[in-house]
GROMACS .gro file of N, CA and C in nm:
model
  399
    1MET      N    1  -0.637   1.179  -1.180
    1MET     CA    2  -0.735   1.282  -1.191
    1MET      C    3  -0.691   1.376  -1.301
    2ASP      N    4  -0.790   1.440  -1.358
    2ASP     CA    5  -0.758   1.533  -1.466
    2ASP      C    6  -0.874   1.630  -1.484
    3ALA      N    7  -0.846   1.734  -1.558
    3ALA     CA    8  -0.949   1.834  -1.588
    3ALA      C    9  -0.935   1.878  -1.732
    4PHE      N   10  -1.046   1.919  -1.789
    4PHE     CA   11  -1.049   1.974  -1.925
    4PHE      C   12  -1.117   2.110  -1.917
    5PHE      N   13  -1.053   2.212  -1.972
    5PHE     CA   14  -1.107   2.348  -1.967
    5PHE      C   15  -1.151   2.391  -2.105
    6ASP      N   16  -1.277   2.430  -2.118
    6ASP     CA   17  -1.334   2.481  -2.243
    6ASP      C   18  -1.332   2.634  -2.236
    7THR      N   19  -1.242   2.696  -2.312
    7THR     CA   20  -1.226   2.842  -2.305
    7THR      C   21  -1.347   2.917  -2.358
    8PHE      N   22  -1.422   2.857  -2.449
    8PHE     CA   23  -1.539   2.924  -2.505
    8PHE      C   24  -1.651   2.934  -2.401
    9ASP      N   25  -1.684   2.822  -2.338
    9ASP     CA   26  -1.794   2.817  -2.241
    9ASP      C   27  -1.752   2.846  -2.098
   10GLN      N   28  -1.619   2.857  -2.074
   10GLN     CA   29  -1.567   2.877  -1.938
   10GLN      C   30  -1.615   2.765  -1.845
   11LYS      N   31  -1.616   2.644  -1.896
   11LYS     CA   32  -1.658   2.528  -1.815
   11LYS      C   33  -1.540   2.431  -1.807
   12THR      N   34  -1.535   2.363  -1.695
   12THR     CA   35  -1.430   2.264  -1.674
   12THR      C   36  -1.494   2.130  -1.643
   13GLY      N   37  -1.448   2.028  -1.712
   13GLY     CA   38  -1.486   1.892  -1.677
   13GLY      C   39  -1.375   1.833  -1.592
   14ILE      N   40  -1.410   1.786  -1.474
   14ILE     CA   41  -1.309   1.726  -1.386
   14ILE      C   42  -1.348   1.583  -1.354
   15GLY      N   43  -1.249   1.502  -1.329
   15GLY     CA   44  -1.277   1.364  -1.294
   15GLY      C   45  -1.155   1.296  -1.234
   16HIS      N   46  -1.180   1.184  -1.173
   16HIS     CA   47  -1.070   1.106  -1.117
   16HIS      C   48  -1.113   0.960  -1.105
   17ILE      N   49  -1.014   0.875  -1.099
   17ILE     CA   50  -1.033   0.733  -1.074
   17ILE      C   51  -0.945   0.697  -0.956
   18ILE      N   52  -1.002   0.625  -0.861
   18ILE     CA   53  -0.925   0.578  -0.745
   18ILE      C   54  -0.901   0.429  -0.764
   19ARG      N   55  -0.773   0.393  -0.754
   19ARG     CA   56  -0.733   0.253  -0.765
   19ARG      C   57  -0.648   0.216  -0.644
   20SER      N   58  -0.649   0.088  -0.613
   20SER     CA   59  -0.563   0.038  -0.505
   20SER      C   60  -0.420   0.030  -0.556
   21SER      N   61  -0.328  -0.001  -0.467
   21SER     CA   62  -0.188  -0.016  -0.508
   21SER      C   63  -0.170  -0.133  -0.604
   22ASN      N   64  -0.269  -0.222  -0.610
   22ASN     CA   65  -0.266  -0.334  -0.704
   22ASN      C   66  -0.333  -0.299  -0.836
   23GLY      N   67  -0.383  -0.177  -0.850
   23GLY     CA   68  -0.450  -0.135  -0.971
   23GLY      C   69  -0.598  -0.168  -0.976
   24GLU      N   70  -0.652  -0.218  -0.865
   24GLU     CA   71  -0.794  -0.253  -0.861
   24GLU      C   72  -0.879  -0.127  -0.851
   25PHE      N   73  -0.989  -0.124  -0.927
   25PHE     CA   74  -1.080  -0.010  -0.926
   25PHE      C   75  -1.150   0.002  -0.791
   26ILE      N   76  -1.152   0.123  -0.735
   26ILE     CA   77  -1.224   0.150  -0.611
   26ILE      C   78  -1.343   0.241  -0.638
   27SER      N   79  -1.320   0.355  -0.702
   27SER     CA   80  -1.431   0.445  -0.736
   27SER      C   81  -1.388   0.545  -0.842
   28ALA      N   82  -1.486   0.616  -0.896
   28ALA     CA   83  -1.459   0.721  -0.995
   28ALA      C   84  -1.567   0.829  -0.981
   29ARG      N   85  -1.531   0.950  -1.015
   29ARG     CA   86  -1.625   1.062  -1.013
   29ARG      C   87  -1.595   1.156  -1.129
   30THR      N   88  -1.700   1.221  -1.176
   30THR     CA   89  -1.685   1.330  -1.273
   30THR      C   90  -1.774   1.445  -1.230
   31ASN      N   91  -1.740   1.564  -1.277
   31ASN     CA   92  -1.819   1.681  -1.242
   31ASN      C   93  -1.791   1.790  -1.345
   32ILE      N   94  -1.881   1.885  -1.354
   32ILE     CA   95  -1.862   2.003  -1.439
   32ILE      C   96  -1.862   2.125  -1.347
   33ALA      N   97  -1.766   2.213  -1.370
   33ALA     CA   98  -1.755   2.333  -1.287
   33ALA      C   99  -1.740   2.455  -1.377
   34ASN      N  100  -1.769   2.571  -1.321
   34ASN     CA  101  -1.747   2.698  -1.390
   34ASN      C  102  -1.618   2.757  -1.338
   35ASP      N  103  -1.515   2.755  -1.418
   35ASP     CA  104  -1.384   2.804  -1.376
   35ASP      C  105  -1.337   2.912  -1.472
   36THR      N  106  -1.237   2.986  -1.428
   36THR     CA  107  -1.182   3.090  -1.513
   36THR      C  108  -1.050   3.050  -1.577
   37THR      N  109  -0.984   2.947  -1.524
   37THR     CA  110  -0.858   2.900  -1.581
   37THR      C  111  -0.851   2.749  -1.575
   38ALA      N  112  -0.767   2.693  -1.660
   38ALA     CA  113  -0.744   2.549  -1.658
   38ALA      C  114  -0.680   2.507  -1.525
   39GLU      N  115  -0.591   2.591  -1.472
   39GLU     CA  116  -0.524   2.560  -1.346
   39GLU      C  117  -0.625   2.549  -1.231
   40GLU      N  118  -0.723   2.638  -1.231
   40GLU     CA  119  -0.828   2.631  -1.128
   40GLU      C  120  -0.903   2.498  -1.139
   41GLY      N  121  -0.934   2.457  -1.261
   41GLY     CA  122  -1.003   2.330  -1.281
   41GLY      C  123  -0.919   2.212  -1.235
   42GLU      N  124  -0.789   2.214  -1.266
   42GLU     CA  125  -0.699   2.106  -1.223
   42GLU      C  126  -0.696   2.097  -1.070
   43CYS      N  127  -0.692   2.212  -1.004
   43CYS     CA  128  -0.685   2.213  -0.858
   43CYS      C  129  -0.817   2.167  -0.796
   44LYS      N  130  -0.928   2.202  -0.859
   44LYS     CA  131  -1.057   2.150  -0.811
   44LYS      C  132  -1.063   1.999  -0.828
   45ALA      N  133  -1.004   1.947  -0.934
   45ALA     CA  134  -1.000   1.802  -0.954
   45ALA      C  135  -0.917   1.735  -0.845
   46ILE      N  136  -0.807   1.797  -0.805
   46ILE     CA  137  -0.725   1.743  -0.696
   46ILE      C  138  -0.808   1.740  -0.568
   47TYR      N  139  -0.875   1.850  -0.538
   47TYR     CA  140  -0.957   1.857  -0.417
   47TYR      C  141  -1.066   1.750  -0.420
   48SER      N  142  -1.132   1.735  -0.533
   48SER     CA  143  -1.238   1.634  -0.547
   48SER      C  144  -1.184   1.493  -0.524
   49ALA      N  145  -1.067   1.466  -0.577
   49ALA     CA  146  -1.006   1.333  -0.559
   49ALA      C  147  -0.972   1.308  -0.412
   50VAL      N  148  -0.919   1.410  -0.344
   50VAL     CA  149  -0.885   1.395  -0.202
   50VAL      C  150  -1.011   1.370  -0.119
   51ARG      N  151  -1.118   1.443  -0.148
   51ARG     CA  152  -1.245   1.420  -0.076
   51ARG      C  153  -1.296   1.278  -0.100
   52ALA      N  154  -1.286   1.231  -0.223
   52ALA     CA  155  -1.331   1.094  -0.254
   52ALA      C  156  -1.245   0.991  -0.182
   53TRP      N  157  -1.116   1.019  -0.170
   53TRP     CA  158  -1.026   0.929  -0.098
   53TRP      C  159  -1.073   0.916   0.046
   54LEU      N  160  -1.107   1.029   0.106
   54LEU     CA  161  -1.156   1.028   0.244
   54LEU      C  162  -1.291   0.957   0.254
   55ASP      N  163  -1.379   0.980   0.157
   55ASP     CA  164  -1.510   0.914   0.157
   55ASP      C  165  -1.496   0.763   0.154
   56ASN      N  166  -1.390   0.714   0.090
   56ASN     CA  167  -1.365   0.570   0.082
   56ASN      C  168  -1.279   0.520   0.199
   57GLN      N  169  -1.252   0.608   0.295
   57GLN     CA  170  -1.177   0.576   0.416
   57GLN      C  171  -1.039   0.518   0.386
   58LEU      N  172  -0.973   0.576   0.286
   58LEU     CA  173  -0.839   0.533   0.250
   58LEU      C  174  -0.739   0.625   0.320
   59LYS      N  175  -0.625   0.573   0.358
   59LYS     CA  176  -0.531   0.650   0.439
   59LYS      C  177  -0.398   0.682   0.370
   60ASP      N  178  -0.368   0.617   0.259
   60ASP     CA  179  -0.242   0.640   0.189
   60ASP      C  180  -0.275   0.696   0.051
   61LEU      N  181  -0.220   0.811   0.019
   61LEU     CA  182  -0.263   0.883  -0.101
   61LEU      C  183  -0.145   0.924  -0.188
   62VAL      N  184  -0.151   0.886  -0.314
   62VAL     CA  185  -0.059   0.936  -0.415
   62VAL      C  186  -0.144   1.002  -0.522
   63ILE      N  187  -0.121   1.129  -0.546
   63ILE     CA  188  -0.195   1.205  -0.647
   63ILE      C  189  -0.105   1.225  -0.768
   64GLU      N  190  -0.157   1.189  -0.884
   64GLU     CA  191  -0.087   1.215  -1.010
   64GLU      C  192  -0.158   1.331  -1.077
   65THR      N  193  -0.084   1.434  -1.109
   65THR     CA  194  -0.143   1.550  -1.176
   65THR      C  195  -0.046   1.606  -1.279
   66ASP      N  196  -0.100   1.667  -1.383
   66ASP     CA  197  -0.013   1.735  -1.478
   66ASP      C  198  -0.009   1.886  -1.450
   67CYS      N  199  -0.060   1.926  -1.335
   67CYS     CA  200  -0.057   2.067  -1.293
   67CYS      C  201   0.071   2.093  -1.214
   68GLN      N  202   0.173   2.139  -1.285
   68GLN     CA  203   0.304   2.156  -1.224
   68GLN      C  204   0.302   2.256  -1.108
   69ASN      N  205   0.225   2.363  -1.119
   69ASN     CA  206   0.219   2.460  -1.010
   69ASN      C  207   0.164   2.397  -0.883
   70ALA      N  208   0.064   2.311  -0.895
   70ALA     CA  209   0.010   2.243  -0.776
   70ALA      C  210   0.116   2.154  -0.714
   71THR      N  211   0.188   2.080  -0.796
   71THR     CA  212   0.294   1.993  -0.745
   71THR      C  213   0.399   2.074  -0.672
   72HIS      N  214   0.442   2.184  -0.733
   72HIS     CA  215   0.542   2.269  -0.668
   72HIS      C  216   0.488   2.328  -0.538
   73TYR      N  217   0.363   2.370  -0.538
   73TYR     CA  218   0.301   2.427  -0.419
   73TYR      C  219   0.305   2.329  -0.302
   74PHE      N  220   0.266   2.203  -0.329
   74PHE     CA  221   0.264   2.102  -0.223
   74PHE      C  222   0.404   2.065  -0.175
   75ASN      N  223   0.503   2.089  -0.259
   75ASN     CA  224   0.640   2.059  -0.220
   75ASN      C  225   0.713   2.181  -0.166
   76GLY      N  226   0.638   2.288  -0.137
   76GLY     CA  227   0.694   2.405  -0.070
   76GLY      C  228   0.774   2.498  -0.159
   77LEU      N  229   0.761   2.485  -0.290
   77LEU     CA  230   0.833   2.574  -0.381
   77LEU      C  231   0.749   2.698  -0.409
   78ASP      N  232   0.816   2.806  -0.443
   78ASP     CA  233   0.746   2.930  -0.478
   78ASP      C  234   0.675   2.913  -0.612
   79VAL      N  235   0.548   2.953  -0.615
   79VAL     CA  236   0.471   2.948  -0.740
   79VAL      C  237   0.390   3.076  -0.753
   80ASN      N  238   0.360   3.110  -0.876
   80ASN     CA  239   0.277   3.227  -0.905
   80ASN      C  240   0.137   3.176  -0.939
   81ILE      N  241   0.049   3.173  -0.838
   81ILE     CA  242  -0.086   3.121  -0.857
   81ILE      C  243  -0.187   3.225  -0.807
   82SER      N  244  -0.309   3.212  -0.857
   82SER     CA  245  -0.414   3.306  -0.817
   82SER      C  246  -0.459   3.278  -0.673
   83LEU      N  247  -0.530   3.373  -0.616
   83LEU     CA  248  -0.585   3.354  -0.481
   83LEU      C  249  -0.686   3.240  -0.478
   84VAL      N  250  -0.762   3.222  -0.585
   84VAL     CA  251  -0.859   3.113  -0.591
   84VAL      C  252  -0.788   2.978  -0.588
   85VAL      N  253  -0.684   2.964  -0.671
   85VAL     CA  254  -0.608   2.839  -0.674
   85VAL      C  255  -0.540   2.815  -0.540
   86SER      N  256  -0.483   2.918  -0.482
   86SER     CA  257  -0.420   2.906  -0.350
   86SER      C  258  -0.520   2.859  -0.245
   87SER      N  259  -0.640   2.912  -0.248
   87SER     CA  260  -0.744   2.872  -0.153
   87SER      C  261  -0.781   2.725  -0.169
   88ILE      N  262  -0.795   2.680  -0.293
   88ILE     CA  263  -0.829   2.539  -0.318
   88ILE      C  264  -0.718   2.449  -0.267
   89LEU      N  265  -0.593   2.484  -0.299
   89LEU     CA  266  -0.480   2.400  -0.257
   89LEU      C  267  -0.462   2.402  -0.105
   90ASN      N  268  -0.493   2.515  -0.041
   90ASN     CA  269  -0.487   2.518   0.106
   90ASN      C  270  -0.591   2.426   0.168
   91GLN      N  271  -0.708   2.415   0.105
   91GLN     CA  272  -0.809   2.321   0.153
   91GLN      C  273  -0.758   2.177   0.142
   92VAL      N  274  -0.688   2.148   0.034
   92VAL     CA  275  -0.629   2.014   0.018
   92VAL      C  276  -0.524   1.990   0.126
   93LYS      N  277  -0.440   2.090   0.151
   93LYS     CA  278  -0.339   2.077   0.257
   93LYS      C  279  -0.404   2.051   0.393
   94ASP      N  280  -0.515   2.119   0.420
   94ASP     CA  281  -0.585   2.098   0.547
   94ASP      C  282  -0.634   1.954   0.560
   95LEU      N  283  -0.676   1.894   0.450
   95LEU     CA  284  -0.724   1.755   0.452
   95LEU      C  285  -0.608   1.656   0.459
   96ALA      N  286  -0.490   1.698   0.417
   96ALA     CA  287  -0.376   1.607   0.410
   96ALA      C  288  -0.340   1.547   0.546
   97VAL      N  289  -0.368   1.618   0.653
   97VAL     CA  290  -0.333   1.567   0.787
   97VAL      C  291  -0.415   1.443   0.823
   98LEU      N  292  -0.521   1.415   0.749
   98LEU     CA  293  -0.605   1.299   0.777
   98LEU      C  294  -0.550   1.170   0.715
   99PHE      N  295  -0.443   1.181   0.639
   99PHE     CA  296  -0.383   1.065   0.573
   99PHE      C  297  -0.255   1.023   0.644
  100ASN      N  298  -0.220   0.894   0.629
  100ASN     CA  299  -0.089   0.849   0.675
  100ASN      C  300   0.020   0.923   0.598
  101TYR      N  301   0.002   0.933   0.468
  101TYR     CA  302   0.088   1.015   0.385
  101TYR      C  303   0.010   1.061   0.262
  102MET      N  304   0.053   1.172   0.207
  102MET     CA  305  -0.002   1.222   0.082
  102MET      C  306   0.116   1.267  -0.001
  103TYR      N  307   0.129   1.212  -0.120
  103TYR     CA  308   0.237   1.248  -0.210
  103TYR      C  309   0.178   1.298  -0.340
  104VAL      N  310   0.220   1.413  -0.387
  104VAL     CA  311   0.170   1.470  -0.512
  104VAL      C  312   0.281   1.459  -0.615
  105LEU      N  313   0.249   1.391  -0.724
  105LEU     CA  314   0.346   1.362  -0.828
  105LEU      C  315   0.305   1.431  -0.957
  106ASN      N  316   0.397   1.508  -1.015
  106ASN     CA  317   0.371   1.569  -1.145
  106ASN      C  318   0.402   1.463  -1.250
  107PHE      N  319   0.302   1.426  -1.326
  107PHE     CA  320   0.314   1.312  -1.416
  107PHE      C  321   0.264   1.351  -1.553
  108VAL      N  322   0.356   1.378  -1.644
  108VAL     CA  323   0.320   1.412  -1.781
  108VAL      C  324   0.379   1.303  -1.870
  109LEU      N  325   0.291   1.232  -1.941
  109LEU     CA  326   0.334   1.114  -2.015
  109LEU      C  327   0.439   1.142  -2.121
  110ASP      N  328   0.444   1.262  -2.176
  110ASP     CA  329   0.544   1.287  -2.279
  110ASP      C  330   0.683   1.312  -2.219
  111GLN      N  331   0.693   1.308  -2.089
  111GLN     CA  332   0.823   1.313  -2.022
  111GLN      C  333   0.853   1.172  -1.974
  112GLY      N  334   0.915   1.092  -2.060
  112GLY     CA  335   0.932   0.949  -2.037
  112GLY      C  336   0.990   0.910  -1.903
  113MET      N  337   1.078   0.990  -1.847
  113MET     CA  338   1.139   0.953  -1.719
  113MET      C  339   1.039   0.950  -1.606
  114ASN      N  340   0.928   1.022  -1.618
  114ASN     CA  341   0.829   1.023  -1.511
  114ASN      C  342   0.771   0.884  -1.487
  115VAL      N  343   0.760   0.802  -1.591
  115VAL     CA  344   0.710   0.666  -1.573
  115VAL      C  345   0.803   0.589  -1.481
  116LEU      N  346   0.933   0.597  -1.508
  116LEU     CA  347   1.032   0.530  -1.425
  116LEU      C  348   1.029   0.585  -1.283
  117ILE      N  349   1.023   0.715  -1.268
  117ILE     CA  350   1.019   0.777  -1.136
  117ILE      C  351   0.895   0.732  -1.060
  118PHE      N  352   0.781   0.725  -1.129
  118PHE     CA  353   0.657   0.682  -1.066
  118PHE      C  354   0.670   0.541  -1.011
  119TRP      N  355   0.723   0.449  -1.090
  119TRP     CA  356   0.734   0.310  -1.042
  119TRP      C  357   0.836   0.298  -0.930
  120GLN      N  358   0.942   0.377  -0.935
  120GLN     CA  359   1.037   0.377  -0.824
  120GLN      C  360   0.969   0.428  -0.697
  121LEU      N  361   0.886   0.529  -0.711
  121LEU     CA  362   0.812   0.580  -0.596
  121LEU      C  363   0.722   0.473  -0.538
  122MET      N  364   0.651   0.401  -0.624
  122MET     CA  365   0.560   0.297  -0.577
  122MET      C  366   0.635   0.189  -0.499
  123GLN      N  367   0.754   0.155  -0.544
  123GLN     CA  368   0.834   0.056  -0.472
  123GLN      C  369   0.875   0.110  -0.335
  124ARG      N  370   0.912   0.237  -0.327
  124ARG     CA  371   0.950   0.296  -0.198
  124ARG      C  372   0.831   0.302  -0.104
  125LEU      N  373   0.712   0.333  -0.158
  125LEU     CA  374   0.594   0.345  -0.074
  125LEU      C  375   0.556   0.211  -0.011
  126ALA      N  376   0.597   0.104  -0.073
  126ALA     CA  377   0.567  -0.028  -0.017
  126ALA      C  378   0.637  -0.047   0.117
  127THR      N  379   0.746   0.025   0.139
  127THR     CA  380   0.822   0.006   0.263
  127THR      C  381   0.843   0.134   0.342
  128THR      N  382   0.800   0.248   0.290
  128THR     CA  383   0.828   0.377   0.353
  128THR      C  384   0.702   0.460   0.363
  129ILE      N  385   0.688   0.532   0.470
  129ILE     CA  386   0.579   0.628   0.483
  129ILE      C  387   0.636   0.766   0.451
  130LEU      N  388   0.581   0.829   0.349
  130LEU     CA  389   0.626   0.962   0.310
  130LEU      C  390   0.546   1.068   0.385
  131VAL      N  391   0.613   1.169   0.425
  131VAL     CA  392   0.544   1.280   0.490
  131VAL      C  393   0.576   1.406   0.411
  132SER      N  394   0.473   1.466   0.355
  132SER     CA  395   0.490   1.594   0.286
  132SER      C  396   0.435   1.703   0.376
  133PHE      N  397   0.487   1.821   0.363
  133PHE     CA  398   0.445   1.941   0.437
  133PHE      C  399   0.531   1.956   0.557
   0.00000   0.00000   0.00000
């Protein structure tokens, strides 16, 4: 999932693609929102992806995001976020109990080690149920 924030128009384009653990396409969505920050748009994209996961009746969730504050928030670290962003992420947390596990991964392609960490995570998920929160 990802978001694009247009500072001139104060509009955010959000979207996500859901794939199986084998990489098979399941669904995709896009939307346009009126946001005040890029972080708000990223968090709305996370929420949208989680709702779509539930709509497809999937129970195991790994979210890849480049929104570091959201990743830290879900992992219980202190973050400086707005009340709007906090509200969106709390809604995601409320939905998280409906999954077998939900793992939020900060994934920025220019940080090469994240690719290795991601694949190691996928191997662990094949045999382990992760519980966040």
